[in-house]
Coordinates of N, CA, C and O in Angstrom, one line a residue:
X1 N -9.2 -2.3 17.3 CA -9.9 -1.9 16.1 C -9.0 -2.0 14.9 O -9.2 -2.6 13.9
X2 N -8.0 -1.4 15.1 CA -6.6 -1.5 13.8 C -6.4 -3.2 13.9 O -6.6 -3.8 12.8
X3 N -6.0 -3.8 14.8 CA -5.7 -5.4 14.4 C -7.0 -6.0 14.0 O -6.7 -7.0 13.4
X4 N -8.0 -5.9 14.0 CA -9.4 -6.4 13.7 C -9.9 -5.7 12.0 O -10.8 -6.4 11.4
X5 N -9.3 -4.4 11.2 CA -9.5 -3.7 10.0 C -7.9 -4.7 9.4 O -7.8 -5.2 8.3
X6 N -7.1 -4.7 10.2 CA -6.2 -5.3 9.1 C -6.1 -6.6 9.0 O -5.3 -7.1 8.3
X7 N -7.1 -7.6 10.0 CA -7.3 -8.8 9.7 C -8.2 -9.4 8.1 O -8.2 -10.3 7.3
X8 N -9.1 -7.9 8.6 CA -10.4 -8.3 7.3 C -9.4 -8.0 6.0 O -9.7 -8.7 5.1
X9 N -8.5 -7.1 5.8 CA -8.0 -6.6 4.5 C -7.4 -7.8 4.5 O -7.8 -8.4 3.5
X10 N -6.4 -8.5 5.3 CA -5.7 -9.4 5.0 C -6.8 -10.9 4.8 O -6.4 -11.9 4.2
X11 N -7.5 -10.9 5.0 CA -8.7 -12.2 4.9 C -9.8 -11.7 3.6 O -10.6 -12.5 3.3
X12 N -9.6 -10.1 2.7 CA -10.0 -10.1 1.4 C -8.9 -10.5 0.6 O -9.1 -11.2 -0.3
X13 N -7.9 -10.1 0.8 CA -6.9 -10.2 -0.1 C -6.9 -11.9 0.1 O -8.1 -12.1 0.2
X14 N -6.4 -12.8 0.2 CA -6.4 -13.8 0.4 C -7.6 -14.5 0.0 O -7.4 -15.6 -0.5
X15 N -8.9 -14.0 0.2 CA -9.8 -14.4 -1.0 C -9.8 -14.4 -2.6 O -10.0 -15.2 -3.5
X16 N -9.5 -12.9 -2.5 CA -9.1 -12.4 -3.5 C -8.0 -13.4 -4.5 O -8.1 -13.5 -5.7
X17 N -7.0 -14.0 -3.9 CA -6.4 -14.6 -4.6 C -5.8 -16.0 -4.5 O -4.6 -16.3 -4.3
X18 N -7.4 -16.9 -4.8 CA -6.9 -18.1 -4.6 C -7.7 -18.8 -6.1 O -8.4 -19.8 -6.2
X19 N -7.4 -18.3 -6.7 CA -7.2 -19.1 -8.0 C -6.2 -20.4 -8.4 O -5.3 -20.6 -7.5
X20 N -6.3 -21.2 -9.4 CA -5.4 -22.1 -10.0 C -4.7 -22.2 -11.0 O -5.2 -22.5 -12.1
X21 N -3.5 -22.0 -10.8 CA -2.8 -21.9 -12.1 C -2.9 -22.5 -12.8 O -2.8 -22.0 -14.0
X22 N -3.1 -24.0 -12.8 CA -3.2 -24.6 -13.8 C -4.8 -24.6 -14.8 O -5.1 -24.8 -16.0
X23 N -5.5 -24.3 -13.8 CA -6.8 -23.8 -14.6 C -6.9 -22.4 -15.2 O -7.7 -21.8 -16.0
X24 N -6.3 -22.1 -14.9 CA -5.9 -20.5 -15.6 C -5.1 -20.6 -16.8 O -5.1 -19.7 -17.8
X25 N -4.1 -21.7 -16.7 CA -3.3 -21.8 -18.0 C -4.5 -22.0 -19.6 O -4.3 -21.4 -20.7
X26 N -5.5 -22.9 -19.3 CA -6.5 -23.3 -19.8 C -7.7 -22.2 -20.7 O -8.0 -22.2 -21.9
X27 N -8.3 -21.2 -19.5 CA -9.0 -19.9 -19.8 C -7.8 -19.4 -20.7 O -8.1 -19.2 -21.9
X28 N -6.5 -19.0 -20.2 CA -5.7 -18.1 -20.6 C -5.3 -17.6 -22.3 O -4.4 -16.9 -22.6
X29 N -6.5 -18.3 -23.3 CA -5.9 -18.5 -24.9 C -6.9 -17.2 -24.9 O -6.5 -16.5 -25.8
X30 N -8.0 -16.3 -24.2 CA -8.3 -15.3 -24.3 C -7.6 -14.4 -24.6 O -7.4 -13.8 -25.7
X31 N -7.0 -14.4 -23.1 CA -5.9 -13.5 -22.8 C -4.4 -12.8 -23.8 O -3.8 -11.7 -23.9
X32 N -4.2 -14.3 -24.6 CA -2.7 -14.6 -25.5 C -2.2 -13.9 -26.3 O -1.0 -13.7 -26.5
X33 N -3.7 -13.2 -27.0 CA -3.5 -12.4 -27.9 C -3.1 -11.0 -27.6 O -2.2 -10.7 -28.4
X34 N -3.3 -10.3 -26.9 CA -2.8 -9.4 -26.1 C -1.2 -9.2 -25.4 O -0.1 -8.7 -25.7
X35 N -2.1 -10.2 -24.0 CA -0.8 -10.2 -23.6 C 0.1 -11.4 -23.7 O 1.2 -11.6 -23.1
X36 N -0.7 -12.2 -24.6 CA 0.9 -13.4 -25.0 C 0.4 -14.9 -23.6 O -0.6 -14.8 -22.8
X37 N 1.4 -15.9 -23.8 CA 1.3 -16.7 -23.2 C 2.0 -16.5 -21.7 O 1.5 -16.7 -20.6
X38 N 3.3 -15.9 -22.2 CA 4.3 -15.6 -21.0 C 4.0 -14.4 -20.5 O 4.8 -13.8 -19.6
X39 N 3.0 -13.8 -20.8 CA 2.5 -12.5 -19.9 C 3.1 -11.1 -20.5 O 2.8 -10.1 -19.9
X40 N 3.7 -11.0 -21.7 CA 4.9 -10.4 -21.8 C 3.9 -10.0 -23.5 O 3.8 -10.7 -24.5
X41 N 3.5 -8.5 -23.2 CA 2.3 -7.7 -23.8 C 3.3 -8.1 -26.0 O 4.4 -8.0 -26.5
X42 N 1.6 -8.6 -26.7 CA 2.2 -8.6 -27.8 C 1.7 -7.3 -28.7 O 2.1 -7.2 -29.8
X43 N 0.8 -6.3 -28.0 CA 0.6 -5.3 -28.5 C 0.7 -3.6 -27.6 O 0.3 -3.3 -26.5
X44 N 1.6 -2.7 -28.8 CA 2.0 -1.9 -27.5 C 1.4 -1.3 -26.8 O 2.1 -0.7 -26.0
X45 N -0.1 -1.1 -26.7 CA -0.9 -0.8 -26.0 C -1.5 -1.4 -24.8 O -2.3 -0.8 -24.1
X46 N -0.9 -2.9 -24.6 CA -1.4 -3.7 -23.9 C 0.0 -3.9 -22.9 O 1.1 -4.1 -23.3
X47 N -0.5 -3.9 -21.7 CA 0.4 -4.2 -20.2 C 1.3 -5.1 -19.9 O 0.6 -6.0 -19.4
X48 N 2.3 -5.4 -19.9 CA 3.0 -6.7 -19.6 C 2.0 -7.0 -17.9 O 1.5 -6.2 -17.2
X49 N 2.2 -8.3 -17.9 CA 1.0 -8.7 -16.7 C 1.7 -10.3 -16.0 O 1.3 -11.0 -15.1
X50 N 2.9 -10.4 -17.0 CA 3.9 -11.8 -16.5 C 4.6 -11.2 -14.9 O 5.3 -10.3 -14.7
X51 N 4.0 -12.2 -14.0 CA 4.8 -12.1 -12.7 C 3.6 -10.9 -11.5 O 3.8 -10.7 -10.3
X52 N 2.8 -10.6 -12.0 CA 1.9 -9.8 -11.5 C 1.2 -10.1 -10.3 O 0.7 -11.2 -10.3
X53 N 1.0 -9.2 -9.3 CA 0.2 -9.6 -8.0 C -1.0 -9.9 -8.1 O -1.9 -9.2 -8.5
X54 N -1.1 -11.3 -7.7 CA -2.7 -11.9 -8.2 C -3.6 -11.4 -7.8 O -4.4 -11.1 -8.6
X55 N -3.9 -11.1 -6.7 CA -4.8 -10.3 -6.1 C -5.1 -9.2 -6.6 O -6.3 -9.0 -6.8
X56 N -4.3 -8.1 -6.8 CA -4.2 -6.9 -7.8 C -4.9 -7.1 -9.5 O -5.7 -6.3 -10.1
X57 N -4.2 -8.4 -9.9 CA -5.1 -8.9 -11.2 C -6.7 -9.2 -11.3 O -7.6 -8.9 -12.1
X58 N -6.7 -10.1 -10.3 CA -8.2 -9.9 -10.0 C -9.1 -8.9 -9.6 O -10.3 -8.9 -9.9
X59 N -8.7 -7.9 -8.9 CA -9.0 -7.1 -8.7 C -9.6 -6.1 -9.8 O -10.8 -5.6 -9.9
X60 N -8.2 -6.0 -10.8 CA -8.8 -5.1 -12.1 C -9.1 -6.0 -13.0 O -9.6 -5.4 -14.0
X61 N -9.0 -7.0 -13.2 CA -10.3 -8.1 -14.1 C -11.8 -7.9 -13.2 O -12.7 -7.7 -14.0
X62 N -12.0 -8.0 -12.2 CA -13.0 -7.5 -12.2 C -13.4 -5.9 -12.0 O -14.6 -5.7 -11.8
X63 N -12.9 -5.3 -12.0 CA -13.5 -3.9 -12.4 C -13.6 -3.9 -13.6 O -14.6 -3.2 -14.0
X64 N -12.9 -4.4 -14.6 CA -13.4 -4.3 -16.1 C -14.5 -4.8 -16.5 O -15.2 -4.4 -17.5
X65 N -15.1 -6.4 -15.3 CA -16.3 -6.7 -15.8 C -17.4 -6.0 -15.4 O -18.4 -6.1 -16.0
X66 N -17.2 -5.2 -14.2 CA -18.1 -4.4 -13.6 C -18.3 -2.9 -13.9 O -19.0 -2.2 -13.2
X67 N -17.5 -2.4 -15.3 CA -17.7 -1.7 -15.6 C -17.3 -0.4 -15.1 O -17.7 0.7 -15.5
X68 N -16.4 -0.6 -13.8 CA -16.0 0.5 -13.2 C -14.4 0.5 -13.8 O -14.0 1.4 -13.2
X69 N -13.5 0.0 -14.6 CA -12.2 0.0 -15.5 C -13.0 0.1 -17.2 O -14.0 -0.6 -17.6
X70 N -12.4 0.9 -17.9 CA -13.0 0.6 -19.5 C -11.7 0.5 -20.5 O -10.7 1.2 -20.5
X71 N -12.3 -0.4 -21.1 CA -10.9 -0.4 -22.2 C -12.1 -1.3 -23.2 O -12.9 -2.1 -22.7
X72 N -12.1 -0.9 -24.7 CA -13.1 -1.8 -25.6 C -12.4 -3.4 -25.7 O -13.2 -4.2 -25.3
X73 N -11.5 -3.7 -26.0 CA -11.0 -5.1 -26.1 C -11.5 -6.1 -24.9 O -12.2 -7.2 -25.1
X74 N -11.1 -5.7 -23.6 CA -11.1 -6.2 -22.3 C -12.8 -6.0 -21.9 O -13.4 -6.1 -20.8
X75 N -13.1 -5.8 -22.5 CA -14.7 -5.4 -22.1 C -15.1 -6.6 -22.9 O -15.8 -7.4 -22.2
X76 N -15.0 -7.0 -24.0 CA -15.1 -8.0 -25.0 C -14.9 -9.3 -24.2 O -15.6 -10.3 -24.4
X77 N -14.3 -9.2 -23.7 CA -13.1 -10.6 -23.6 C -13.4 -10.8 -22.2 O -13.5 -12.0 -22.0
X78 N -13.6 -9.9 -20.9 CA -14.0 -10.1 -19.6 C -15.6 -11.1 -19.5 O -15.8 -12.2 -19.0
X79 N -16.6 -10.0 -20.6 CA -17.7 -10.8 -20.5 C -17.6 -12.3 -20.4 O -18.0 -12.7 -19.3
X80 N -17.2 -13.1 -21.1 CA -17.0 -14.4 -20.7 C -16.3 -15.1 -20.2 O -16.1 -16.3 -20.5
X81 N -15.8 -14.4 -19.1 CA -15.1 -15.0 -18.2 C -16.1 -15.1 -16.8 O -16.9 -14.2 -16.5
X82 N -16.0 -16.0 -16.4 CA -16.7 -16.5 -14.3 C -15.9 -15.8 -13.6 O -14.7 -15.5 -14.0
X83 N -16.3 -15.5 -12.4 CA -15.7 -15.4 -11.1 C -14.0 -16.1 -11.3 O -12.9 -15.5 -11.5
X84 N -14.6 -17.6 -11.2 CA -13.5 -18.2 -11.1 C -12.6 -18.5 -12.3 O -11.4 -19.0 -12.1
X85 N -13.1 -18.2 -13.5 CA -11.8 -18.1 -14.6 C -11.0 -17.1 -14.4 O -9.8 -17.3 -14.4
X86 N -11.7 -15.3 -14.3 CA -10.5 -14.7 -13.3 C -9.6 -15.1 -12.3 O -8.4 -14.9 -12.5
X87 N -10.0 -15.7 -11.4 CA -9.1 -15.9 -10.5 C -8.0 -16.9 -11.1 O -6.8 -16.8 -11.0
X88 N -8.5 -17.7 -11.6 CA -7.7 -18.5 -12.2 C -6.7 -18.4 -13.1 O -5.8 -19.2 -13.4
X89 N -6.7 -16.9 -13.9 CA -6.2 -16.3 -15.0 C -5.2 -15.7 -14.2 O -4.0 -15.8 -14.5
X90 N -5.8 -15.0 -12.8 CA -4.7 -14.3 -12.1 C -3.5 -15.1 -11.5 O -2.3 -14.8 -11.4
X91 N -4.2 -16.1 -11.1 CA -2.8 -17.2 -10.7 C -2.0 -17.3 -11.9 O -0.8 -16.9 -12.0
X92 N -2.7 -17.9 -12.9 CA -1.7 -18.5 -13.8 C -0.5 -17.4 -14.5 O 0.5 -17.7 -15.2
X93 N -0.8 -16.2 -14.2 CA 0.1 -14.9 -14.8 C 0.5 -14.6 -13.7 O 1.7 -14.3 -13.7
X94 N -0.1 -14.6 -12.6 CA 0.9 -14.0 -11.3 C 2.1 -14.9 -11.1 O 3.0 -14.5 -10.4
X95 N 2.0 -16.7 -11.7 CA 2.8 -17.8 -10.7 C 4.4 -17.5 -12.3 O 5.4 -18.2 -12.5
X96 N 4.0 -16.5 -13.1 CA 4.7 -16.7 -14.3 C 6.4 -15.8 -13.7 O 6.5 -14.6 -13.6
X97 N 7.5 -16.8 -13.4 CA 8.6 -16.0 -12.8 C 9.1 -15.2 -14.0 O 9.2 -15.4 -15.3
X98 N 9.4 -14.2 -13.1 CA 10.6 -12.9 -13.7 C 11.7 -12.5 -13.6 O 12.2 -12.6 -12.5
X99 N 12.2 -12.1 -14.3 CA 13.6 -11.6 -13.3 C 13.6 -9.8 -13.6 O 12.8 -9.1 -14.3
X100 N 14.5 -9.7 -12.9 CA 14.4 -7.8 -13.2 C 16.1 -7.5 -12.9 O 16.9 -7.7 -11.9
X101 N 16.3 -6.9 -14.3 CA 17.7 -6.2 -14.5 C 17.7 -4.4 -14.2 O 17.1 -3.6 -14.9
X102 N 18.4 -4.3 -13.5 CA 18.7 -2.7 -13.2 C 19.9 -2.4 -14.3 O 21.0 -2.9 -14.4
X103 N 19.5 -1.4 -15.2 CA 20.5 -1.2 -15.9 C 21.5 -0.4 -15.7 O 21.2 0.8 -15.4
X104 N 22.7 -0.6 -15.7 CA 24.2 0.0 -15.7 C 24.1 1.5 -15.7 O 25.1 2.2 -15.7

């Protein structure tokens, strides 16, 4: 029963995130104003989202379309997005590399 519940989680997630980055680079002029091209938030209210777990991104892009996440901008800006331009948005910001400095 446990290898059979963590098959199905591991077979949503994996749905969950099979978008295209390069079709996502495309949708992504929505997104730019906010959080920029490289993911990396141009307003301080808005998330850095460069390097982010695609699955997780899709995830809360669609709760924003479904009205279960609220924010007014993203409520704007979700409406016109498909199924598949989310996912596609999510790849193209999740495949965005990072690095991470521990400071001194």
């Amino acid at each position: 029963m446990i290898v059979s519940l963590a098959a199905l989680v591991a077979c949503s997630t994996a749905a969950e995130a099979a978008g295209d980055a390069a079709s996502g680079k495309k949708v992504m002029s929505k997104c730019q104003v906010c959080h920029g091209k490289d993911g990396l938030a141009k307003l301080p209210d808005a998330p850095n989202i460069a390097g982010q777990k695609e699955a997780y991104l899709v995830r809360a892009l669609t709760a924003f379309k479904a009205g279960e996440r609220k924010n007014e901008q993203m409520t704007v800006v979700i409406k016109g997005l498909s199924d598949e331009d989310i996912a596609n948005v999510a790849a193209y910001y999740s495949s965005i590399k990072i690095t991470v400095q521990i400071p001194p």
